[in-house]
PDB file of C-alpha atoms in Angstrom:
ATOM      1  CA  MET A   1      18.774 -23.811  30.461  1.00  0.00           C
ATOM      2  CA  ARG A   2      20.913 -26.500  28.855  1.00  0.00           C
ATOM      3  CA  SER A   3      23.584 -25.412  26.405  1.00  0.00           C
ATOM      4  CA  GLU A   4      22.026 -27.354  23.526  1.00  0.00           C
ATOM      5  CA  ASP A   5      18.644 -25.740  24.212  1.00  0.00           C
ATOM      6  CA  PHE A   6      20.185 -22.275  24.223  1.00  0.00           C
ATOM      7  CA  ASP A   7      21.964 -23.048  20.935  1.00  0.00           C
ATOM      8  CA  LEU A   8      18.701 -24.200  19.358  1.00  0.00           C
ATOM      9  CA  ILE A   9      16.733 -21.066  20.288  1.00  0.00           C
ATOM     10  CA  SER A  10      19.579 -18.630  19.592  1.00  0.00           C
ATOM     11  CA  GLY A  11      20.118 -20.258  16.184  1.00  0.00           C
ATOM     12  CA  ILE A  12      16.447 -19.819  15.312  1.00  0.00           C
ATOM     13  CA  LEU A  13      16.593 -16.153  16.373  1.00  0.00           C
ATOM     14  CA  LYS A  14      19.715 -15.517  14.293  1.00  0.00           C
ATOM     15  CA  GLN A  15      18.176 -17.126  11.210  1.00  0.00           C
ATOM     16  CA  ARG A  16      14.799 -15.423  11.480  1.00  0.00           C
ATOM     17  CA  SER A  17      15.701 -11.950  12.735  1.00  0.00           C
ATOM     18  CA  GLY A  18      19.480 -11.470  12.672  1.00  0.00           C
ATOM     19  CA  LEU A  19      19.531 -11.214  16.472  1.00  0.00           C
ATOM     20  CA  VAL A  20      22.762 -12.541  17.954  1.00  0.00           C
ATOM     21  CA  LEU A  21      22.218 -13.611  21.543  1.00  0.00           C
ATOM     22  CA  PRO A  22      25.365 -14.052  23.684  1.00  0.00           C
ATOM     23  CA  LYS A  23      25.409 -16.961  26.112  1.00  0.00           C
ATOM     24  CA  ASP A  24      25.387 -14.584  29.061  1.00  0.00           C
ATOM     25  CA  LYS A  25      21.844 -13.574  28.043  1.00  0.00           C
ATOM     26  CA  VAL A  26      20.274 -16.859  29.136  1.00  0.00           C
ATOM     27  CA  TYR A  27      18.289 -14.911  31.735  1.00  0.00           C
ATOM     28  CA  LEU A  28      16.709 -12.874  28.906  1.00  0.00           C
ATOM     29  CA  LEU A  29      15.566 -16.025  27.148  1.00  0.00           C
ATOM     30  CA  GLU A  30      14.111 -17.378  30.347  1.00  0.00           C
ATOM     31  CA  SER A  31      12.286 -14.183  31.303  1.00  0.00           C
ATOM     32  CA  ARG A  32      10.753 -13.628  27.866  1.00  0.00           C
ATOM     33  CA  LEU A  33       9.958 -17.192  26.837  1.00  0.00           C
ATOM     34  CA  THR A  34       8.624 -18.624  30.094  1.00  0.00           C
ATOM     35  CA  PRO A  35       5.364 -16.591  29.746  1.00  0.00           C
ATOM     36  CA  ILE A  36       4.944 -18.095  26.255  1.00  0.00           C
ATOM     37  CA  ALA A  37       5.255 -21.580  27.726  1.00  0.00           C
ATOM     38  CA  HIS A  38       2.582 -20.811  30.317  1.00  0.00           C
ATOM     39  CA  ARG A  39       0.220 -19.294  27.734  1.00  0.00           C
ATOM     40  CA  ARG A  40       0.499 -22.514  25.749  1.00  0.00           C
ATOM     41  CA  GLY A  41      -0.291 -24.708  28.734  1.00  0.00           C
ATOM     42  CA  LEU A  42       3.288 -25.903  29.180  1.00  0.00           C
ATOM     43  CA  GLU A  43       4.752 -26.141  32.661  1.00  0.00           C
ATOM     44  CA  THR A  44       8.381 -25.208  32.029  1.00  0.00           C
ATOM     45  CA  LEU A  45      10.679 -23.552  29.540  1.00  0.00           C
ATOM     46  CA  ASP A  46      12.173 -26.992  28.863  1.00  0.00           C
ATOM     47  CA  ASP A  47       8.746 -28.127  27.670  1.00  0.00           C
ATOM     48  CA  LEU A  48       8.601 -25.154  25.295  1.00  0.00           C
ATOM     49  CA  VAL A  49      12.041 -25.932  23.871  1.00  0.00           C
ATOM     50  CA  ASN A  50      11.017 -29.554  23.337  1.00  0.00           C
ATOM     51  CA  GLU A  51       7.903 -28.330  21.517  1.00  0.00           C
ATOM     52  CA  VAL A  52      10.132 -26.264  19.229  1.00  0.00           C
ATOM     53  CA  ARG A  53      12.551 -29.138  18.677  1.00  0.00           C
ATOM     54  CA  LEU A  54       9.872 -31.695  17.835  1.00  0.00           C
ATOM     55  CA  LYS A  55       7.263 -29.694  15.924  1.00  0.00           C
ATOM     56  CA  ARG A  56       8.778 -26.442  14.625  1.00  0.00           C
ATOM     57  CA  LYS A  57       5.347 -24.848  14.398  1.00  0.00           C
ATOM     58  CA  GLU A  58       5.503 -21.561  12.514  1.00  0.00           C
ATOM     59  CA  ASP A  59       3.183 -19.708  14.881  1.00  0.00           C
ATOM     60  CA  LEU A  60       5.358 -20.702  17.845  1.00  0.00           C
ATOM     61  CA  LEU A  61       8.557 -19.643  16.090  1.00  0.00           C
ATOM     62  CA  VAL A  62       6.973 -16.288  15.252  1.00  0.00           C
ATOM     63  CA  GLU A  63       5.869 -15.796  18.876  1.00  0.00           C
ATOM     64  CA  ILE A  64       9.364 -16.602  20.173  1.00  0.00           C
ATOM     65  CA  THR A  65      11.031 -14.295  17.656  1.00  0.00           C
ATOM     66  CA  GLU A  66       8.705 -11.407  18.425  1.00  0.00           C
ATOM     67  CA  ALA A  67       9.163 -11.850  22.172  1.00  0.00           C
ATOM     68  CA  MET A  68      12.943 -11.711  21.856  1.00  0.00           C
ATOM     69  CA  THR A  69      13.129  -8.823  19.382  1.00  0.00           C
ATOM     70  CA  THR A  70      10.749  -6.446  21.165  1.00  0.00           C
ATOM     71  CA  ASN A  71      12.732  -3.553  22.632  1.00  0.00           C
ATOM     72  CA  GLU A  72      11.639  -0.662  24.769  1.00  0.00           C
ATOM     73  CA  SER A  73      11.049   2.727  23.238  1.00  0.00           C
ATOM     74  CA  PHE A  74      10.120   6.154  24.507  1.00  0.00           C
ATOM     75  CA  PHE A  75       9.278   9.582  23.124  1.00  0.00           C
ATOM     76  CA  PHE A  76      12.138  11.808  21.935  1.00  0.00           C
ATOM     77  CA  ARG A  77      14.638   9.201  23.067  1.00  0.00           C
ATOM     78  CA  ASP A  78      18.084  10.750  23.663  1.00  0.00           C
ATOM     79  CA  ASN A  79      16.737  14.111  22.364  1.00  0.00           C
ATOM     80  CA  LYS A  80      19.714  14.911  20.136  1.00  0.00           C
ATOM     81  CA  PRO A  81      18.591  12.862  17.096  1.00  0.00           C
ATOM     82  CA  PHE A  82      15.331  14.793  17.121  1.00  0.00           C
ATOM     83  CA  ASP A  83      17.014  18.157  17.650  1.00  0.00           C
ATOM     84  CA  LEU A  84      19.356  17.374  14.755  1.00  0.00           C
ATOM     85  CA  PHE A  85      16.430  16.449  12.553  1.00  0.00           C
ATOM     86  CA  LYS A  86      14.538  19.641  13.336  1.00  0.00           C
ATOM     87  CA  GLU A  87      17.429  22.106  13.325  1.00  0.00           C
ATOM     88  CA  THR A  88      19.815  20.686  10.725  1.00  0.00           C
ATOM     89  CA  VAL A  89      18.512  17.825   8.573  1.00  0.00           C
ATOM     90  CA  LEU A  90      15.020  19.166   7.882  1.00  0.00           C
ATOM     91  CA  PRO A  91      16.200  22.643   6.776  1.00  0.00           C
ATOM     92  CA  GLN A  92      18.562  20.993   4.295  1.00  0.00           C
ATOM     93  CA  LEU A  93      15.747  18.828   2.938  1.00  0.00           C
ATOM     94  CA  LEU A  94      13.381  21.788   2.630  1.00  0.00           C
ATOM     95  CA  ALA A  95      15.991  23.552   0.513  1.00  0.00           C
ATOM     96  CA  SER A  96      16.994  20.566  -1.625  1.00  0.00           C
ATOM     97  CA  ARG A  97      13.427  19.255  -2.128  1.00  0.00           C
ATOM     98  CA  ALA A  98      11.873  22.636  -2.919  1.00  0.00           C
ATOM     99  CA  ASN A  99      10.783  21.438  -6.368  1.00  0.00           C
ATOM    100  CA  SER A 100       9.261  18.079  -5.442  1.00  0.00           C
ATOM    101  CA  ARG A 101       8.041  19.257  -2.014  1.00  0.00           C
ATOM    102  CA  ARG A 102       8.106  15.665  -0.825  1.00  0.00           C
ATOM    103  CA  ILE A 103      10.032  13.995   2.006  1.00  0.00           C
ATOM    104  CA  ARG A 104       9.952  10.334   3.066  1.00  0.00           C
ATOM    105  CA  ILE A 105      11.192   9.091   6.441  1.00  0.00           C
ATOM    106  CA  TRP A 106      11.642   5.483   7.528  1.00  0.00           C
ATOM    107  CA  CYS A 107      11.770   4.427  11.172  1.00  0.00           C
ATOM    108  CA  ALA A 108      13.130   0.890  11.096  1.00  0.00           C
ATOM    109  CA  ALA A 109      12.376  -1.180  14.203  1.00  0.00           C
ATOM    110  CA  ALA A 110       9.720   1.331  15.248  1.00  0.00           C
ATOM    111  CA  SER A 111       8.477  -0.828  18.127  1.00  0.00           C
ATOM    112  CA  THR A 112       5.365   0.692  19.755  1.00  0.00           C
ATOM    113  CA  GLY A 113       5.595   3.916  17.766  1.00  0.00           C
ATOM    114  CA  GLN A 114       7.196   6.483  20.041  1.00  0.00           C
ATOM    115  CA  GLU A 115       9.979   7.326  17.581  1.00  0.00           C
ATOM    116  CA  PRO A 116       7.812   7.933  14.468  1.00  0.00           C
ATOM    117  CA  TYR A 117       5.237   9.769  16.565  1.00  0.00           C
ATOM    118  CA  SER A 118       7.975  12.003  17.991  1.00  0.00           C
ATOM    119  CA  LEU A 119       8.962  12.940  14.432  1.00  0.00           C
ATOM    120  CA  ALA A 120       5.324  13.485  13.506  1.00  0.00           C
ATOM    121  CA  ILE A 121       4.917  15.869  16.449  1.00  0.00           C
ATOM    122  CA  ILE A 122       7.976  17.846  15.344  1.00  0.00           C
ATOM    123  CA  LEU A 123       6.526  18.154  11.852  1.00  0.00           C
ATOM    124  CA  LYS A 124       3.083  19.048  13.180  1.00  0.00           C
ATOM    125  CA  GLU A 125       4.629  21.851  15.232  1.00  0.00           C
ATOM    126  CA  MET A 126       6.049  23.220  11.952  1.00  0.00           C
ATOM    127  CA  GLU A 127       2.780  22.808  10.068  1.00  0.00           C
ATOM    128  CA  ALA A 128       2.609  26.364   8.748  1.00  0.00           C
ATOM    129  CA  LYS A 129       6.105  26.165   7.302  1.00  0.00           C
ATOM    130  CA  LEU A 130       5.365  22.813   5.688  1.00  0.00           C
ATOM    131  CA  ALA A 131       2.120  23.841   3.978  1.00  0.00           C
ATOM    132  CA  GLY A 132       1.971  22.249   0.539  1.00  0.00           C
ATOM    133  CA  TRP A 133       4.536  19.588   1.381  1.00  0.00           C
ATOM    134  CA  LYS A 134       3.860  15.849   1.326  1.00  0.00           C
ATOM    135  CA  ILE A 135       5.756  14.192   4.162  1.00  0.00           C
ATOM    136  CA  GLU A 136       5.470  10.466   4.727  1.00  0.00           C
ATOM    137  CA  ILE A 137       6.636   8.562   7.789  1.00  0.00           C
ATOM    138  CA  LEU A 138       6.872   4.774   7.619  1.00  0.00           C
ATOM    139  CA  GLY A 139       7.346   2.767  10.791  1.00  0.00           C
ATOM    140  CA  THR A 140       8.289  -0.900  10.482  1.00  0.00           C
ATOM    141  CA  ASP A 141       8.971  -3.691  12.924  1.00  0.00           C
ATOM    142  CA  ILE A 142       9.307  -7.463  12.871  1.00  0.00           C
ATOM    143  CA  SER A 143       6.627  -7.785  15.556  1.00  0.00           C
ATOM    144  CA  GLN A 144       2.989  -7.454  14.546  1.00  0.00           C
ATOM    145  CA  GLU A 145       2.026  -7.175  18.213  1.00  0.00           C
ATOM    146  CA  VAL A 146       3.982  -3.965  18.808  1.00  0.00           C
ATOM    147  CA  LEU A 147       2.817  -2.533  15.475  1.00  0.00           C
ATOM    148  CA  ASP A 148      -0.801  -3.115  16.472  1.00  0.00           C
ATOM    149  CA  LYS A 149      -0.150  -1.175  19.672  1.00  0.00           C
ATOM    150  CA  ALA A 150       1.565   1.597  17.712  1.00  0.00           C
ATOM    151  CA  LYS A 151      -1.387   1.954  15.349  1.00  0.00           C
ATOM    152  CA  VAL A 152      -3.833   2.388  18.218  1.00  0.00           C
ATOM    153  CA  GLY A 153      -1.545   4.949  19.836  1.00  0.00           C
ATOM    154  CA  LEU A 154      -2.544   4.207  23.435  1.00  0.00           C
ATOM    155  CA  PHE A 155       0.170   4.720  26.041  1.00  0.00           C
ATOM    156  CA  SER A 156       0.339   4.365  29.802  1.00  0.00           C
ATOM    157  CA  GLN A 157       1.119   7.208  32.182  1.00  0.00           C
ATOM    158  CA  PHE A 158       4.603   5.748  32.590  1.00  0.00           C
ATOM    159  CA  GLU A 159       5.173   5.696  28.811  1.00  0.00           C
ATOM    160  CA  VAL A 160       4.117   9.298  28.213  1.00  0.00           C
ATOM    161  CA  GLN A 161       6.221  10.499  31.123  1.00  0.00           C
ATOM    162  CA  ARG A 162       9.378   9.133  29.480  1.00  0.00           C
ATOM    163  CA  GLY A 163      10.736  11.921  27.306  1.00  0.00           C
ATOM    164  CA  LEU A 164       7.476  13.658  26.373  1.00  0.00           C
ATOM    165  CA  PRO A 165       7.243  17.307  27.482  1.00  0.00           C
ATOM    166  CA  ILE A 166       4.049  18.022  29.409  1.00  0.00           C
ATOM    167  CA  GLN A 167       2.955  20.737  26.958  1.00  0.00           C
ATOM    168  CA  LEU A 168       3.081  18.249  24.065  1.00  0.00           C
ATOM    169  CA  LEU A 169       1.186  15.663  26.100  1.00  0.00           C
ATOM    170  CA  ILE A 170      -1.610  18.149  26.727  1.00  0.00           C
ATOM    171  CA  LYS A 171      -1.601  19.358  23.130  1.00  0.00           C
ATOM    172  CA  TYR A 172      -1.506  16.055  21.236  1.00  0.00           C
ATOM    173  CA  PHE A 173      -2.946  13.388  23.561  1.00  0.00           C
ATOM    174  CA  ASN A 174      -6.398  12.628  24.924  1.00  0.00           C
ATOM    175  CA  GLN A 175      -6.874  10.854  28.230  1.00  0.00           C
ATOM    176  CA  VAL A 176      -8.746   7.557  27.982  1.00  0.00           C
ATOM    177  CA  GLY A 177      -9.236   6.175  31.473  1.00  0.00           C
ATOM    178  CA  ASP A 178      -5.758   5.554  32.867  1.00  0.00           C
ATOM    179  CA  LEU A 179      -4.206   5.740  29.393  1.00  0.00           C
ATOM    180  CA  TRP A 180      -3.311   8.465  26.916  1.00  0.00           C
ATOM    181  CA  GLN A 181      -4.156   8.236  23.216  1.00  0.00           C
ATOM    182  CA  ILE A 182      -2.270  10.261  20.660  1.00  0.00           C
ATOM    183  CA  SER A 183      -4.488  12.448  18.483  1.00  0.00           C
ATOM    184  CA  ASP A 184      -5.797  11.297  15.112  1.00  0.00           C
ATOM    185  CA  ASP A 185      -3.891  14.124  13.421  1.00  0.00           C
ATOM    186  CA  ILE A 186      -0.579  12.664  14.596  1.00  0.00           C
ATOM    187  CA  ARG A 187      -1.548   9.025  14.095  1.00  0.00           C
ATOM    188  CA  ASN A 188      -2.587   9.695  10.516  1.00  0.00           C
ATOM    189  CA  MET A 189       0.884  11.031   9.734  1.00  0.00           C
ATOM    190  CA  VAL A 190       2.466   7.605  10.268  1.00  0.00           C
ATOM    191  CA  THR A 191       1.995   4.387   8.300  1.00  0.00           C
ATOM    192  CA  TYR A 192       2.990   1.101   9.914  1.00  0.00           C
ATOM    193  CA  ARG A 193       4.072  -2.080   8.197  1.00  0.00           C
ATOM    194  CA  LYS A 194       5.494  -5.405   9.345  1.00  0.00           C
ATOM    195  CA  PHE A 195       8.993  -5.829   7.985  1.00  0.00           C
ATOM    196  CA  ASN A 196      12.053  -7.952   8.720  1.00  0.00           C
ATOM    197  CA  LEU A 197      15.389  -6.161   8.190  1.00  0.00           C
ATOM    198  CA  LEU A 198      16.806  -9.398   6.775  1.00  0.00           C
ATOM    199  CA  ASP A 199      14.292  -9.365   3.895  1.00  0.00           C
ATOM    200  CA  ALA A 200      14.562  -7.651   0.502  1.00  0.00           C
ATOM    201  CA  TYR A 201      14.021  -3.884   0.599  1.00  0.00           C
ATOM    202  CA  THR A 202      12.763  -3.418  -2.952  1.00  0.00           C
ATOM    203  CA  MET A 203       9.110  -2.866  -2.005  1.00  0.00           C
ATOM    204  CA  LEU A 204       9.813  -0.097   0.514  1.00  0.00           C
ATOM    205  CA  GLY A 205      10.593   2.667  -1.981  1.00  0.00           C
ATOM    206  CA  SER A 206      13.126   5.442  -1.436  1.00  0.00           C
ATOM    207  CA  PHE A 207      13.706   7.561   1.669  1.00  0.00           C
ATOM    208  CA  ASP A 208      15.360  10.870   2.430  1.00  0.00           C
ATOM    209  CA  VAL A 209      15.963   9.993   6.079  1.00  0.00           C
ATOM    210  CA  ILE A 210      16.279   6.629   7.816  1.00  0.00           C
ATOM    211  CA  TYR A 211      16.159   6.110  11.569  1.00  0.00           C
ATOM    212  CA  CYS A 212      17.653   2.748  12.531  1.00  0.00           C
ATOM    213  CA  ARG A 213      18.626   3.349  16.127  1.00  0.00           C
ATOM    214  CA  ASN A 214      19.745   0.730  18.651  1.00  0.00           C
ATOM    215  CA  VAL A 215      19.153  -2.120  16.229  1.00  0.00           C
ATOM    216  CA  LEU A 216      22.524  -2.952  14.686  1.00  0.00           C
ATOM    217  CA  ILE A 217      24.020  -3.639  18.130  1.00  0.00           C
ATOM    218  CA  TYR A 218      22.094  -6.935  18.116  1.00  0.00           C
ATOM    219  CA  PHE A 219      23.517  -8.112  14.761  1.00  0.00           C
ATOM    220  CA  ASP A 220      26.835  -9.680  13.871  1.00  0.00           C
ATOM    221  CA  GLN A 221      29.297  -7.816  11.641  1.00  0.00           C
ATOM    222  CA  GLN A 222      28.186  -9.436   8.407  1.00  0.00           C
ATOM    223  CA  THR A 223      24.500  -8.776   9.028  1.00  0.00           C
ATOM    224  CA  LYS A 224      25.214  -5.151   9.979  1.00  0.00           C
ATOM    225  CA  SER A 225      27.075  -4.683   6.696  1.00  0.00           C
ATOM    226  CA  GLU A 226      24.298  -6.256   4.639  1.00  0.00           C
ATOM    227  CA  VAL A 227      21.581  -4.148   6.306  1.00  0.00           C
ATOM    228  CA  LEU A 228      23.516  -0.908   5.768  1.00  0.00           C
ATOM    229  CA  GLU A 229      24.277  -1.803   2.149  1.00  0.00           C
ATOM    230  CA  LYS A 230      20.573  -2.358   1.474  1.00  0.00           C
ATOM    231  CA  MET A 231      19.634   0.871   3.230  1.00  0.00           C
ATOM    232  CA  ARG A 232      22.107   2.808   1.121  1.00  0.00           C
ATOM    233  CA  ARG A 233      20.269   1.730  -2.029  1.00  0.00           C
ATOM    234  CA  LEU A 234      17.097   3.360  -0.700  1.00  0.00           C
ATOM    235  CA  VAL A 235      18.476   6.846  -0.114  1.00  0.00           C
ATOM    236  CA  PRO A 236      19.647   9.521  -2.596  1.00  0.00           C
ATOM    237  CA  ASP A 237      23.138  10.974  -2.548  1.00  0.00           C
ATOM    238  CA  ASP A 238      22.149  13.535   0.071  1.00  0.00           C
ATOM    239  CA  GLY A 239      20.212  11.065   2.214  1.00  0.00           C
ATOM    240  CA  MET A 240      20.721  10.791   5.972  1.00  0.00           C
ATOM    241  CA  LEU A 241      20.892   7.897   8.401  1.00  0.00           C
ATOM    242  CA  PHE A 242      20.432   8.064  12.178  1.00  0.00           C
ATOM    243  CA  LEU A 243      21.960   5.291  14.286  1.00  0.00           C
ATOM    244  CA  GLY A 244      22.067   4.879  18.056  1.00  0.00           C
ATOM    245  CA  ALA A 245      24.716   6.717  20.042  1.00  0.00           C
ATOM    246  CA  ALA A 246      26.588   3.461  20.716  1.00  0.00           C
ATOM    247  CA  GLU A 247      26.517   2.342  17.078  1.00  0.00           C
ATOM    248  CA  THR A 248      28.870   3.097  14.207  1.00  0.00           C
ATOM    249  CA  VAL A 249      29.437   2.339  10.535  1.00  0.00           C
ATOM    250  CA  LEU A 250      33.220   2.445  10.893  1.00  0.00           C
ATOM    251  CA  GLY A 251      34.778  -0.849   9.891  1.00  0.00           C
ATOM    252  CA  ILE A 252      31.395  -2.087   8.646  1.00  0.00           C
ATOM    253  CA  THR A 253      30.612  -0.140   5.466  1.00  0.00           C
ATOM    254  CA  ASP A 254      31.872   2.838   3.498  1.00  0.00           C
ATOM    255  CA  LYS A 255      28.421   3.576   2.083  1.00  0.00           C
ATOM    256  CA  PHE A 256      27.647   5.947   4.948  1.00  0.00           C
ATOM    257  CA  LYS A 257      30.022   8.459   6.501  1.00  0.00           C
ATOM    258  CA  PRO A 258      29.854  10.034   9.980  1.00  0.00           C
ATOM    259  CA  VAL A 259      28.821  13.680   9.942  1.00  0.00           C
ATOM    260  CA  PRO A 260      31.636  15.481  11.809  1.00  0.00           C
ATOM    261  CA  GLY A 261      30.647  16.573  15.292  1.00  0.00           C
ATOM    262  CA  GLN A 262      27.180  14.982  15.087  1.00  0.00           C
ATOM    263  CA  ARG A 263      27.217  11.661  16.913  1.00  0.00           C
ATOM    264  CA  GLY A 264      24.761   9.156  15.503  1.00  0.00           C
ATOM    265  CA  LEU A 265      24.198  10.998  12.195  1.00  0.00           C
ATOM    266  CA  TYR A 266      25.555   9.612   8.935  1.00  0.00           C
ATOM    267  CA  SER A 267      25.474  10.931   5.388  1.00  0.00           C
ATOM    268  CA  THR A 268      25.897   9.194   2.065  1.00  0.00           C
ATOM    269  CA  SER A 269      28.581  11.554   0.805  1.00  0.00           C
ATOM    270  CA  ASP A 270      31.141  14.113   1.968  1.00  0.00           C
ATOM    271  CA  ALA A 271      29.185  16.782   0.057  1.00  0.00           C
ATOM    272  CA  SER A 272      26.041  16.288   2.127  1.00  0.00           C
ATOM    273  CA  SER A 273      28.131  16.389   5.302  1.00  0.00           C
ATOM    274  CA  GLU A 274      29.521  19.759   4.234  1.00  0.00           C
ATOM    275  CA  VAL A 275      26.031  21.126   3.593  1.00  0.00           C
ATOM    276  CA  LEU A 276      24.921  20.024   7.053  1.00  0.00           C
ATOM    277  CA  GLU A 277      27.977  21.615   8.641  1.00  0.00           C
ATOM    278  CA  LYS A 278      27.229  24.924   6.945  1.00  0.00           C
ATOM    279  CA  LEU A 279      23.611  24.837   8.080  1.00  0.00           C
ATOM    280  CA  ARG A 280      24.640  24.011  11.628  1.00  0.00           C
ATOM    281  CA  ALA A 281      27.173  26.859  11.654  1.00  0.00           C
TER     282      ALA A 281
END
């Protein structure tokens, strides 16, 4: 791929999604965009780039952006964020929200739904304890294609084998041919919505917990800061944020603070960190 072609596509991706694509990722562009060229009756990736340069069709730009921002996901990924939610964060919320009996969770960049469904399974397993509570899980993604897959809740044998304990597979999934479909009870616990993290957040409402894992690593420093600042406005003073294990807020924003000893978990204040530490102890 020519340098000017790479610059054109990477510039479009940065503008539309915040994704910063290093020049050593040319292979990723080629592997993900060549199938788009073929679907559109174009022979080569060069033909696709020329189509973008000359016409700038919105549907093509959307297809390119979605192809490049789709990331893999699997159930209970990395385990610890889900253990922390169940054993530390949720008990704190049950105590602090005892009057309202309402909890809202946002899974940003939810992809094909494994993360929000993992949380829904945890909550379903605690159903008796949560009787009378209203718990909402919102999953968002920039790609309508992956959201459509998430809503259906159909997963391959390979997908359900990645991180999902066999007892939960048997309990909450039904086999449909060679695929597995998550039960209606779990699917109905999650609402999906198309959303770009670069857009305004005012219509999302407030959240007690935000999962935004393995997303910020694709943004530049300024975009990371802006996203975290907007997320902070959505959570109360005892709200919690989960980031990926390789991500951090240090040097980016002071709106969230690392919870001591809990990699990937961030609080909005020192006070909420202290509460979590006491619960963990």
